Coordinates of C-alpha atoms in Angstrom, one line a residue:
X6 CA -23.6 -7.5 42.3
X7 CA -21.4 -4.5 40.8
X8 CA -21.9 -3.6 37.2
X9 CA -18.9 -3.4 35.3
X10 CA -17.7 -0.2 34.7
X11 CA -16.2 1.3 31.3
X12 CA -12.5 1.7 32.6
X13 CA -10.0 -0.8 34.0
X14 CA -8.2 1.1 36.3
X15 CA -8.3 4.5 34.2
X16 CA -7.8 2.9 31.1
X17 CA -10.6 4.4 28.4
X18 CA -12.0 1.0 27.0
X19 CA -14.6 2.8 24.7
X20 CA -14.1 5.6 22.4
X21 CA -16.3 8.0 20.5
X22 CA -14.2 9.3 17.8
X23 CA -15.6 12.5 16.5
X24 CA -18.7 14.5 18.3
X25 CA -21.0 14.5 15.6
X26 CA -21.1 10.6 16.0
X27 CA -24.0 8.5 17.4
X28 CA -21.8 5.7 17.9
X29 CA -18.6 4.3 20.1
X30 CA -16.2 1.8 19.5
X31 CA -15.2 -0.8 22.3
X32 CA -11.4 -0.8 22.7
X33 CA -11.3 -4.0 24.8
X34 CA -14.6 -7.1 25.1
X35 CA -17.2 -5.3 27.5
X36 CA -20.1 -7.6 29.5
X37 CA -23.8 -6.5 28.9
X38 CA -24.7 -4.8 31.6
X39 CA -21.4 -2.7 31.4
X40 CA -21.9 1.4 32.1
X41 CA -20.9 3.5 29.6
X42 CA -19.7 7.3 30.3
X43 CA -20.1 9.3 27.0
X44 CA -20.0 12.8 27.5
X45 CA -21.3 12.8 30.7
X46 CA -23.9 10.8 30.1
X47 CA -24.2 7.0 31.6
X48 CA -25.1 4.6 28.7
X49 CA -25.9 0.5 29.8
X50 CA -24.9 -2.3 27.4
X51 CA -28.0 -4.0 26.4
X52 CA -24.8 -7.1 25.2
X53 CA -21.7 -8.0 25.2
X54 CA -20.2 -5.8 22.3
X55 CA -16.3 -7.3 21.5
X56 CA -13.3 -4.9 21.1
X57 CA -13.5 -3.4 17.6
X58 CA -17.0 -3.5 17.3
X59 CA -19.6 -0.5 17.4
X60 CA -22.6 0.1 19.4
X61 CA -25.8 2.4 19.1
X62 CA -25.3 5.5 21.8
X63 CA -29.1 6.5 21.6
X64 CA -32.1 4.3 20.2
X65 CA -31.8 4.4 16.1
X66 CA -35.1 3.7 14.0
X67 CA -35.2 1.6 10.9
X68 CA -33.8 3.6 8.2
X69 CA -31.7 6.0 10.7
X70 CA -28.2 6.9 10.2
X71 CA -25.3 5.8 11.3
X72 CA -22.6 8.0 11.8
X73 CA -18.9 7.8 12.7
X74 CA -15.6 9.9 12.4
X75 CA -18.6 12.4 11.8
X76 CA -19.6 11.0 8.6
X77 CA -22.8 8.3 7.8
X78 CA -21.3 4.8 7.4
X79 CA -24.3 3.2 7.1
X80 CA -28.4 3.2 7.5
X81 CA -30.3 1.3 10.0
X82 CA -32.6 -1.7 8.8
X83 CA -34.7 -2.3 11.7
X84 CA -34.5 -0.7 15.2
X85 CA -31.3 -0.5 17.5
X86 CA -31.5 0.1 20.8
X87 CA -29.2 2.1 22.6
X88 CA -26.2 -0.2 23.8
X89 CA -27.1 -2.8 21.3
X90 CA -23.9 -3.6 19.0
X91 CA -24.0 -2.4 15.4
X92 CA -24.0 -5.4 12.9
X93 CA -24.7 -6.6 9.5
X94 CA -28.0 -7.9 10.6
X95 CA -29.3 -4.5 11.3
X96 CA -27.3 -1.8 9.2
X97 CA -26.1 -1.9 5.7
X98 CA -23.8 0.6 3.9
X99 CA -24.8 3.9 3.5
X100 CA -23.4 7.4 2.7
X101 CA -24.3 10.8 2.5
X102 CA -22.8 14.2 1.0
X103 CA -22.7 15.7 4.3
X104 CA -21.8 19.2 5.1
X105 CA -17.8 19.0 4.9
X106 CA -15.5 18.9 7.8
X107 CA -12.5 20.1 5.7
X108 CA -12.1 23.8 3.9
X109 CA -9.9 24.4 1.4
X110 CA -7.1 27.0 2.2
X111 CA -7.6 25.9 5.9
X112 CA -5.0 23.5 6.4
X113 CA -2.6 24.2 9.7
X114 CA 0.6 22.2 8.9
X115 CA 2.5 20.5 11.4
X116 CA 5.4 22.0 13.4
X117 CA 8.3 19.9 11.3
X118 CA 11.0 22.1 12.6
X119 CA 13.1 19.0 14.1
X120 CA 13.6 17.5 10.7
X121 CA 14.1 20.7 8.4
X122 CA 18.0 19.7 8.8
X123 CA 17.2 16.2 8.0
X124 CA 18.4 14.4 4.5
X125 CA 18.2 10.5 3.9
X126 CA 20.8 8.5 1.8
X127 CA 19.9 7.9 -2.0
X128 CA 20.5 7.2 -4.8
X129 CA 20.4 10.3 -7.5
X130 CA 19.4 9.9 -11.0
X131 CA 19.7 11.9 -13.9
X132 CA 16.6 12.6 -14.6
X133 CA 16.8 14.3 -11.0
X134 CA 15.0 11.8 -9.1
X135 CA 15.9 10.4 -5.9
X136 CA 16.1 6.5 -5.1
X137 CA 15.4 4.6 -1.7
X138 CA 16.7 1.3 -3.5
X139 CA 19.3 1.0 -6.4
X140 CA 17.9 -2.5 -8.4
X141 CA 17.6 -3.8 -11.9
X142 CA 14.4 -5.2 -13.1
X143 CA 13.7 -7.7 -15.2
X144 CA 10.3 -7.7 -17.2
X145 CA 8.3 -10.2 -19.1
X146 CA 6.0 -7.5 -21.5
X147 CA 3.7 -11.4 -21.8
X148 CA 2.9 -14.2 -19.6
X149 CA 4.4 -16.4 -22.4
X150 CA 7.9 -15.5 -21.1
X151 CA 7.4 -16.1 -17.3
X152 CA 8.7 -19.4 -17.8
X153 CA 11.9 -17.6 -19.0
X154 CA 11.9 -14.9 -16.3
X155 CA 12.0 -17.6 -13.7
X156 CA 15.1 -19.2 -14.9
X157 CA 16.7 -15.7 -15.3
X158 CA 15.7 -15.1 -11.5
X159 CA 17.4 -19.1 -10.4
X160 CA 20.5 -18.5 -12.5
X161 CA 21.0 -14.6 -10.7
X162 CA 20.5 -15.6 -7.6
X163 CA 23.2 -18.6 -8.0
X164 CA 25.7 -16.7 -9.7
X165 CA 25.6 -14.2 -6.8
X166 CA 24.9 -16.6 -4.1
X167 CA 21.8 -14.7 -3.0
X168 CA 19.2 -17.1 -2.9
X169 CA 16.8 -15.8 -0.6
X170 CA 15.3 -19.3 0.2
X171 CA 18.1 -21.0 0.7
X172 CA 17.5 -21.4 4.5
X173 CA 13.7 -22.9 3.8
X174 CA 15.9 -25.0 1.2
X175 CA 18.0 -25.9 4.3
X176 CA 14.9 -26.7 6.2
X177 CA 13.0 -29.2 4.1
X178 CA 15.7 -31.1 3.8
X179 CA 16.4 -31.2 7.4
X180 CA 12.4 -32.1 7.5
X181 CA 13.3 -34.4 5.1
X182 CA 16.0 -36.2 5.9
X183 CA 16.5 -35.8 9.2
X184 CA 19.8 -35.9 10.7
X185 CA 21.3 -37.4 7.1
X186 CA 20.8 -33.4 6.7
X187 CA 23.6 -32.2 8.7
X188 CA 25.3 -29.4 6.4
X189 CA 24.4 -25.9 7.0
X190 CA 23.2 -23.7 4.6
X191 CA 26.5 -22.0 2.4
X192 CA 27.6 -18.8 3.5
X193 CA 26.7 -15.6 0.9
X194 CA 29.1 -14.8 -1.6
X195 CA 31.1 -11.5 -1.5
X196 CA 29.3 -8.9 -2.8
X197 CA 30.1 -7.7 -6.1
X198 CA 27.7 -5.2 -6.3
X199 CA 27.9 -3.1 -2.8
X200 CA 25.9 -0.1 -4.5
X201 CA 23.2 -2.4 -5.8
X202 CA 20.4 -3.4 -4.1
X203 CA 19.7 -6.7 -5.8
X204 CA 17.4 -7.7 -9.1
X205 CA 14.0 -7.8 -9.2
X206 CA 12.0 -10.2 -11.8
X207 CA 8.5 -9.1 -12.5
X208 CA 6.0 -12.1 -13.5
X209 CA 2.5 -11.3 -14.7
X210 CA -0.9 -13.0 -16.7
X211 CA -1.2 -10.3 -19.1
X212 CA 0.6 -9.1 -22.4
X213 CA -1.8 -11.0 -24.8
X214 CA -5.6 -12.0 -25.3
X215 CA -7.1 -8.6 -23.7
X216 CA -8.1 -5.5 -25.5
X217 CA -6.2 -2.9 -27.0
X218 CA -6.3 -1.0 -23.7
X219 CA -5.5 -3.7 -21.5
X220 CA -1.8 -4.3 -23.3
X221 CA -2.0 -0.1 -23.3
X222 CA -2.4 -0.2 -19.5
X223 CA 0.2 -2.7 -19.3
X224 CA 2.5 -0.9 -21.1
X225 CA 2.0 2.5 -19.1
X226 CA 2.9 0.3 -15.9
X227 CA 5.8 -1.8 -16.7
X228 CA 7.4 1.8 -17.9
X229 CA 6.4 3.0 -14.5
X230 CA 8.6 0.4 -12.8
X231 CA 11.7 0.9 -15.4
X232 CA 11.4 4.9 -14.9
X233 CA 11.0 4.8 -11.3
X234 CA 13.5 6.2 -9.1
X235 CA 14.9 3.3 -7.4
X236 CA 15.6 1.5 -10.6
X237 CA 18.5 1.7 -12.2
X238 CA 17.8 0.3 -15.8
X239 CA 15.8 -2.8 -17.2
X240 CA 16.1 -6.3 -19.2
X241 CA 12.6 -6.4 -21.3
X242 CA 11.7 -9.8 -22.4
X243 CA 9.2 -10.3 -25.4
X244 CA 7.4 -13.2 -27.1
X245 CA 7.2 -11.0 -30.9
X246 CA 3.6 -12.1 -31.4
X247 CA 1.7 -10.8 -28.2
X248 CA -0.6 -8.0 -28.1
X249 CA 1.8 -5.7 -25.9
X250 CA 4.3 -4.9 -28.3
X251 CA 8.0 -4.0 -27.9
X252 CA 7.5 -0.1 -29.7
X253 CA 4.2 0.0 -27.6
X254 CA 7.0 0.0 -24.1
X255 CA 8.9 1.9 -26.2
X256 CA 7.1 4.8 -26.4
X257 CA 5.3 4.1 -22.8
X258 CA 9.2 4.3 -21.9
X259 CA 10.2 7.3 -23.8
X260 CA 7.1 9.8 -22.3
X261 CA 8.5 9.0 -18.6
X262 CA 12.3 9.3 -20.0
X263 CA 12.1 12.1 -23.2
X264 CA 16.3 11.6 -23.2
X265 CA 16.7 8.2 -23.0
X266 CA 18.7 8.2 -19.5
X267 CA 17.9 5.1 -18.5
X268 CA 19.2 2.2 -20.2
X269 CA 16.6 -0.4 -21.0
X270 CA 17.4 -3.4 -23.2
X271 CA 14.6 -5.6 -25.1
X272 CA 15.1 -9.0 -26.4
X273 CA 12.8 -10.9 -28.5
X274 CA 12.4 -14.1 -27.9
X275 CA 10.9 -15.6 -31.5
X276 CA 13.6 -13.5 -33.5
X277 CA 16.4 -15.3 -31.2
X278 CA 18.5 -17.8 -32.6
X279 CA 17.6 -20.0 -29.2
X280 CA 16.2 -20.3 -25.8
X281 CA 20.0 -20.4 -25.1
X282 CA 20.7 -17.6 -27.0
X283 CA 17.9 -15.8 -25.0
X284 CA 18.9 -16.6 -21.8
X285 CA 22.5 -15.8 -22.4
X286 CA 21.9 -12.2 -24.0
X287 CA 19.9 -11.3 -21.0
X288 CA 22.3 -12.4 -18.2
X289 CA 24.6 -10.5 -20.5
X290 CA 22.7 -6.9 -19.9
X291 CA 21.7 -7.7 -16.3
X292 CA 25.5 -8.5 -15.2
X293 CA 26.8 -5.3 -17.4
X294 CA 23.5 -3.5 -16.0
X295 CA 24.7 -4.5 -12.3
X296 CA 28.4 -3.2 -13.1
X297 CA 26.7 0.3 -14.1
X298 CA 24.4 0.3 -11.3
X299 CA 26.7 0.1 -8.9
X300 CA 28.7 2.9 -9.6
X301 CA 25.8 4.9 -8.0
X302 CA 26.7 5.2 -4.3
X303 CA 23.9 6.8 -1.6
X304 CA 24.2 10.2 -0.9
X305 CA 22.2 12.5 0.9
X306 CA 19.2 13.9 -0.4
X307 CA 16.6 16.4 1.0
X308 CA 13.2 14.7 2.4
X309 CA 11.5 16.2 -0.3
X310 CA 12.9 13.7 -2.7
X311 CA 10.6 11.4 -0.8
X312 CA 7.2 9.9 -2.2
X313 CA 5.1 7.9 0.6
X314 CA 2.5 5.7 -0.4
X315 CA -0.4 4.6 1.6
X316 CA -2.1 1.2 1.2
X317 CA -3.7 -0.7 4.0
X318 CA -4.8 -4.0 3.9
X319 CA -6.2 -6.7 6.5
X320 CA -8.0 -4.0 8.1
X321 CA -9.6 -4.2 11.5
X322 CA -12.2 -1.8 13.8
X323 CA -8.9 -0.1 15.4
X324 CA -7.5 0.8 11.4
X325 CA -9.1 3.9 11.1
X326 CA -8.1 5.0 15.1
X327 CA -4.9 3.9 15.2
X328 CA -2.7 3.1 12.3
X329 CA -3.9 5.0 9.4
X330 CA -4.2 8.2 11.0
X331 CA -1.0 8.1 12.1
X332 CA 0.6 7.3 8.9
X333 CA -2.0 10.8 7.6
X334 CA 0.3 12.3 10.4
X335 CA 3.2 11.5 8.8
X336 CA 2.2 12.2 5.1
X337 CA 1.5 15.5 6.6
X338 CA 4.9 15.9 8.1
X339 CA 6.4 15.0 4.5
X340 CA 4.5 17.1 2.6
X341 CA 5.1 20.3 5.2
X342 CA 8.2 19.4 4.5
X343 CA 8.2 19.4 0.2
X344 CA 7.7 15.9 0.1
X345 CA 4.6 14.0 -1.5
X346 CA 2.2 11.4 -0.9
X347 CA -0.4 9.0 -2.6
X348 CA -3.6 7.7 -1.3
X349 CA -5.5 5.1 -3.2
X350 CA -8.1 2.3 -3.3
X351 CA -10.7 4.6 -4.8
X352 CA -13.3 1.7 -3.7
X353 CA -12.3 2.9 0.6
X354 CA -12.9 6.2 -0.6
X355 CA -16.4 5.6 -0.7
X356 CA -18.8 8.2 1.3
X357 CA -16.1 10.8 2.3
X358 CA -15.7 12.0 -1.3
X359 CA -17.0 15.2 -0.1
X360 CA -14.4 15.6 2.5
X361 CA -11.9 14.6 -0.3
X362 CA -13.2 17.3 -2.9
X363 CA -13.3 19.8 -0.3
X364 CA -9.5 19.5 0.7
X365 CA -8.7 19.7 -3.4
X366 CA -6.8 22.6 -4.1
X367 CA -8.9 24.0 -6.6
X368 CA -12.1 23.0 -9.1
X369 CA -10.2 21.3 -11.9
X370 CA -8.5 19.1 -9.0
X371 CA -11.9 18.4 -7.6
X372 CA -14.0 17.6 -11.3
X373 CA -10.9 14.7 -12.1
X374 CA -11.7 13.0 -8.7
X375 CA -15.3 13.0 -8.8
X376 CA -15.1 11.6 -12.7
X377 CA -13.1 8.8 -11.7
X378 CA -15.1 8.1 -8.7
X379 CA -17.8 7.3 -10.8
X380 CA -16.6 6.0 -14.0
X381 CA -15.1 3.4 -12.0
X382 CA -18.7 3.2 -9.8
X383 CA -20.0 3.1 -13.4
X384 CA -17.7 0.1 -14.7
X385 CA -18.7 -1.8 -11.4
X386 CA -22.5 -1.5 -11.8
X387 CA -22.1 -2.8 -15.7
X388 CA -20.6 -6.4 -13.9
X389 CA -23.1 -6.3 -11.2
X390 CA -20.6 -5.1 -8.5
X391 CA -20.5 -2.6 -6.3
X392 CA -18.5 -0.4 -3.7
X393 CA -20.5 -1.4 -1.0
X394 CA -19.9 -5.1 -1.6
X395 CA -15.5 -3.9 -0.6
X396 CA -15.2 -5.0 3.0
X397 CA -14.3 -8.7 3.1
X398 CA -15.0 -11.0 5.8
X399 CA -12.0 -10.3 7.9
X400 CA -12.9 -7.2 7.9
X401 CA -16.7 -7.6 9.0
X402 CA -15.5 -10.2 11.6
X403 CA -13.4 -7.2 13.3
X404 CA -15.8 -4.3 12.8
X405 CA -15.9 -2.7 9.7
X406 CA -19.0 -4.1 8.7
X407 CA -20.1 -1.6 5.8
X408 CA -18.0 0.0 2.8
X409 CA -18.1 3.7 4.3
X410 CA -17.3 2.7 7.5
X411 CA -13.9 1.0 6.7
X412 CA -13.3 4.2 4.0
X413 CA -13.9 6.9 6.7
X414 CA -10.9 5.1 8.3
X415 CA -9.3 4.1 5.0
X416 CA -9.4 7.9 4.3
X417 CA -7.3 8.8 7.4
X418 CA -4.1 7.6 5.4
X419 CA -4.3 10.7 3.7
X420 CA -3.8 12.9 6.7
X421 CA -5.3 16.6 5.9
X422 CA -3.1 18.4 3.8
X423 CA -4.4 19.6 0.3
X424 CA -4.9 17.1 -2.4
X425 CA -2.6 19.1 -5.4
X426 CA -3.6 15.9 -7.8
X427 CA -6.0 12.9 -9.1
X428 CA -3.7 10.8 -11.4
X429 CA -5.5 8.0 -13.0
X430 CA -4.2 4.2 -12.9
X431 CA -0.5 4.0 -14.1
X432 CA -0.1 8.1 -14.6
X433 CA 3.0 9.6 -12.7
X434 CA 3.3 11.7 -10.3
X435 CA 4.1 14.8 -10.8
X436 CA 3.2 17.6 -8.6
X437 CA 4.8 18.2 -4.7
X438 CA 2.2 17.5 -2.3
X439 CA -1.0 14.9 -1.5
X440 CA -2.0 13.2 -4.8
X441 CA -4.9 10.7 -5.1
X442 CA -4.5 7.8 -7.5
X443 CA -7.1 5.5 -9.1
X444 CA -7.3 2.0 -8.4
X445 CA -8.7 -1.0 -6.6
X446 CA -9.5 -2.0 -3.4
X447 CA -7.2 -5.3 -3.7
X448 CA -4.4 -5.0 -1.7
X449 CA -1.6 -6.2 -4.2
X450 CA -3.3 -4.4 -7.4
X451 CA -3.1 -0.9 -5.2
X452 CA 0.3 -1.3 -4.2
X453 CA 1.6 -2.2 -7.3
X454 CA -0.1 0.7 -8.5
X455 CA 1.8 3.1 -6.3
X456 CA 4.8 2.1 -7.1
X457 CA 3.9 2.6 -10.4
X458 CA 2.7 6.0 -10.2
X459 CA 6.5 6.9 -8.4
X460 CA 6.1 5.8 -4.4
X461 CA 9.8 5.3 -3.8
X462 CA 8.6 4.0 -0.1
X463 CA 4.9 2.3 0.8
X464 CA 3.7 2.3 4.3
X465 CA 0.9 -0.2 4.7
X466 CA -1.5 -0.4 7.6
X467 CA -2.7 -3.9 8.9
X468 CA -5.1 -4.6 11.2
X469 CA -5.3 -8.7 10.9
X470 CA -1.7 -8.9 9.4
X471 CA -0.4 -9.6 5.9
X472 CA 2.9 -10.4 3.6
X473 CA 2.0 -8.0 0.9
X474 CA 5.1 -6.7 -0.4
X475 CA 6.2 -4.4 -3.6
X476 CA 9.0 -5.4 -6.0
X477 CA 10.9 -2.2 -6.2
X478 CA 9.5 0.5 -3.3
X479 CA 10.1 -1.0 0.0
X480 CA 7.0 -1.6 1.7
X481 CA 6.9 -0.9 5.6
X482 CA 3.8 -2.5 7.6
X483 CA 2.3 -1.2 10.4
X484 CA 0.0 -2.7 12.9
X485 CA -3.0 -0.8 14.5
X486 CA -2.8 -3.2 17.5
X487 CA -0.4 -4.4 19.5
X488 CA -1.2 -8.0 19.9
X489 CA -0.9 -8.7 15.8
X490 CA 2.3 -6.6 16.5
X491 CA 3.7 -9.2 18.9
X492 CA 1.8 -12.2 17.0
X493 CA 3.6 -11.4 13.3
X494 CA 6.8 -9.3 14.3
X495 CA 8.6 -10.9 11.4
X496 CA 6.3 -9.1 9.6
X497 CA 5.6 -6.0 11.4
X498 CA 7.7 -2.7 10.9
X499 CA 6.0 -0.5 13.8
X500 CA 3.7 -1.0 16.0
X501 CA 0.8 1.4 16.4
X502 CA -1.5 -0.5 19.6
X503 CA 0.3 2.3 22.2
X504 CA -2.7 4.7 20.6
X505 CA -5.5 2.6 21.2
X506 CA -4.2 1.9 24.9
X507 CA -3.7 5.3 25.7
X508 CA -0.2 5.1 26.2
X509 CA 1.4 7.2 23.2
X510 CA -0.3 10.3 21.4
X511 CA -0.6 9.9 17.4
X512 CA 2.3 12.9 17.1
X513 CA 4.7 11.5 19.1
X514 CA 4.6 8.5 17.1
X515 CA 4.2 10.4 14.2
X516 CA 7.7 11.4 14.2
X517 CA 9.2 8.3 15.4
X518 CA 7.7 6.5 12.4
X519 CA 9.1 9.1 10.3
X520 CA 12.4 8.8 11.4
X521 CA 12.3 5.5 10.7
X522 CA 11.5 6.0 6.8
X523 CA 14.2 8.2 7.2
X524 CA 16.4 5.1 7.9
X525 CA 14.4 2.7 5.6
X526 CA 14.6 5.1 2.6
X527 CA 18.4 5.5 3.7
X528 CA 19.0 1.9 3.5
X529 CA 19.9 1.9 7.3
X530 CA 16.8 -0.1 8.2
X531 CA 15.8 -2.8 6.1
X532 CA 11.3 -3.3 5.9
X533 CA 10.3 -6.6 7.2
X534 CA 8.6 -6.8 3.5
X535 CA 12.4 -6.9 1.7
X536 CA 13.8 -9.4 4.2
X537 CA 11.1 -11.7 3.4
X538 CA 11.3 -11.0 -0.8
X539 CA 7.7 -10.2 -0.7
X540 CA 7.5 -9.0 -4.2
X541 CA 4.2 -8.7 -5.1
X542 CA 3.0 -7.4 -8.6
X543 CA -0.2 -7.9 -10.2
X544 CA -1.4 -5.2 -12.4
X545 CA -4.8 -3.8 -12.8
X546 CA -6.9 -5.5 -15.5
X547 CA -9.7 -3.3 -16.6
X548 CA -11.0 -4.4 -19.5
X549 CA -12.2 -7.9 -20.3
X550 CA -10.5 -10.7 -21.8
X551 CA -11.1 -11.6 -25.7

């Protein structure tokens, strides 16, 4: 009988990802029995170990670490042979301040000579800022007026014959009725509004019965999303009687826009003479907003007007080798180039702080992340949480079975370019360059935090595959593998499985997927995200309700 060998054909079906590490990854199902080559050395599988999943190089002893991308992601609870697969049964989440990979003032950035010409098509605002998207938003600053921000968002989207479920309308009916069903869906309207990239309506379970902080916080990020760059001005609806008051937005508005250049209009609803009176005031300043927006044509811009975010989300065992490092690739490229970036989900950053700290461009830099690293480890312990308890069972199921394993490759969003800032939750951005920014682990919470914070474009890594989408920032998803790729490409922006096959190197990619936020930001190429209206917003509730 012929034991299975570690290659198909030359293809590399393992992979040990940094030297330091005293474990491998399988890149496709291998048999027990299957011989191992790592590093000139001939390892057996002791069992089967499936693709995504880790397994021991060398025999660990209870309370051994384990170590991958160079880093401990975990400790051992009871012995593991060499060959044996590493699971939740026998490891548990573990970090340590290790010796750091990273120096500051070391950082070698990449050859971006073939884009230095490059600019992308935006839209310029006054304040200097640079748009990927030219929308009006429409916000509720309480819960009590989603009721009216929905009928705002039916009566838009009928006036300007943009419903974007009309063809699902189509659908059920045709499910429906059957052939009594037989008229197609109406054509789109001519657009009035060529410059404008549509409205956005912003729903939300706050506003009212939290602290004092939580209608602050609130505040702070609804003015993010009326200041941000791809925003062209606001309709604010209010109750009167909530605990997020009107002058509270005011002034939230006022320190992102000192001059007052973008035109914001707030109605209250209990000092209206009617619901009707309401409605038809705010139509009023959306259809005069979309008149003024539109004046605003794309023109070009340099990259440097460009603010990446990085979120992940549905992550798998080939995240961290595949898709999130190339997207650090290409926030490297951006910020070589003057651009910025944002990393977040301060839970997936969890046991490579000290490769964080040691990439911050100087002490103050450093102190901010590590005091928001553990107040918000503090705030967990005081509700019986904790970081470790981050990866959910999807994730576990594909391989990232501890907290600092999935942050080691969580962290590779980030690339390895210096970190200039640590903004808190809601807090701009502000400085050129890497910034990290506080928030949760929960996919929706983090993205709508980045587009808080100023990301006029997301990229979001996927592993398992999800709709997550952003109300203003287009959000662009990429897979690490190639079969989720195929599986949800009405989802899928970019495919990153070439990597894990061997086929395409992380550079090479690295520029194509730049180009093509080059196109996205341009308006050329449209995220699988906007096409969908995955609009996601749920902001980040800290406090505790009253």
């Amino acid at each position: 009988m012929t034991t299975p060998l570690a290659s198909d054909a030359g293809r590399l079906t393992s992979l040990r990802v940094h030297a330091a590490d005293n474990v491998r990854v399988a890149l496709k199902d291998l048999a027990a029995g299957s011989e191992i080559d790592d590093s000139g050395q001939t390892l057996r599988l002791v069992e089967p170990i499936r693709h995504k999943h880790k397994f021991a190089l060398a025999d660990l002893a209870e309370g051994d670490s384990v170590i991958m991308y160079g880093v401990t992601v975990g400790r051992a609870t009871r012995p593991i042979a060499a060959g044996a697969a590493i699971t939740t049964e026998n490891t548990a989440h573990s970090t340590a301040s290790s010796r750091a990979q990273a120096r500051r003032g070391e950082w070698q950035a990449p050859d971006v000579s073939a884009f230095a010409d490059l600019t992308f098509d935006g839209y310029q605002r006054a304040d200097g800022s640079v748009g990927t998207a030219n929308l009006w938003l429409v916000v509720p600053l309480v819960f009590c007026e989603n009721r009216n921000i929905e009928v705002l968002r039916q009566c838009v989207a009928d006036a300007l014959g943009e419903d974007p479920y009309r063809d699902y309308k189509h659908m059920a009916r045709q499910l429906l009725h059957g052939d009594a069903a037989k008229a197609a869906p109406q054509a789109d309207a001519e657009q009035l509004f060529p410059n404008v990239d549509g409205v956005r309506f912003l729903t939300h379970t706050l506003g009212c019965g939290g602290t004092d902080d939580d209608a602050q916080a609130l505040c702070q990020l609804l003015a993010g999303y009326i200041c941000h760059p791809n925003v062209a001005g606001a309709t604010v609806l209010s109750l009167g009687c909530q605990k997020a008051q009107i002058d509270m937005i005011k002034e939230a508005v006022a320190s992102r826009d000192p001059q007052g250049l973008r035109p914001v209009h707030y109605l209250e609803q209990q000092a209206s003479l009617s619901e009707e009176a309401l409605i038809r005031q705010a139509l009023t300043t959306i259809f005069d907003g979309l008149a003024e927006a539109n004046r605003t044509p794309r023109t070009p811009a340099p990259l440097s007007a460009l603010t990446l975010g990085a979120e992940c989300g549905g992550s798998d065992g080939f995240s961290g080798l595949s898709a999130n490092p190339l997207v650090g690739a290409v926030m490297d490229r951006l910020v070589a180039l003057g651009g910025s970036g944002m990393l977040s989900e301060f839970p997936e950053l969890c046991g490579v702080e000290h490769e964080l700290v040691a990439r911050c461009t100087d002490d103050t830099v450093a102190k901010r992340f590590r005091d928001l690293m553990s107040a918000y480890q503090r705030h967990a312990s005081r509700v019986g949480a904790d970081f470790s308890m981050n990866p959910s069972p999807g994730n576990i199921r594909d391989g990232l079975i501890t907290d600092a394993m999935k942050s080691a490759g969580a962290a590779k969003k980030g690339g390895d370019s210096p970190i200039v800032d640590v903004l808190d939750y809601t807090e701009p951005r502000t400085r050129a360059g890497l910034s990290l920014l506080c928030s949760p682990g929960n996919d929706v919470e983090s993205t709508t935090a980045l587009a808080g914070s100023g990301a006029n474009l997301i990229l979001f890594t996927t592993g398992l595959g999800t709709p997550t989408g952003n109300p203003v920032t287009p959000v662009m998803k990429i897979a690490s593998n190639s079969e989720l790729a195929a599986r949800m490409g009405d989802v899928i922006d970019f495919d990153a499985g070439p990597i894990i096959r061997g086929e395409a190197q992380i550079d090479a990619l690295a520029d194509e997927l730049l180009r093509l936020c080059i196109e996205a930001a341009s308006g050329r190429y449209q995220p699988k995200a906007v096409r969908l209206t995955q609009y996601d917003f749920i902001p980040w509730k800290r406090g505790v309700s009253l």
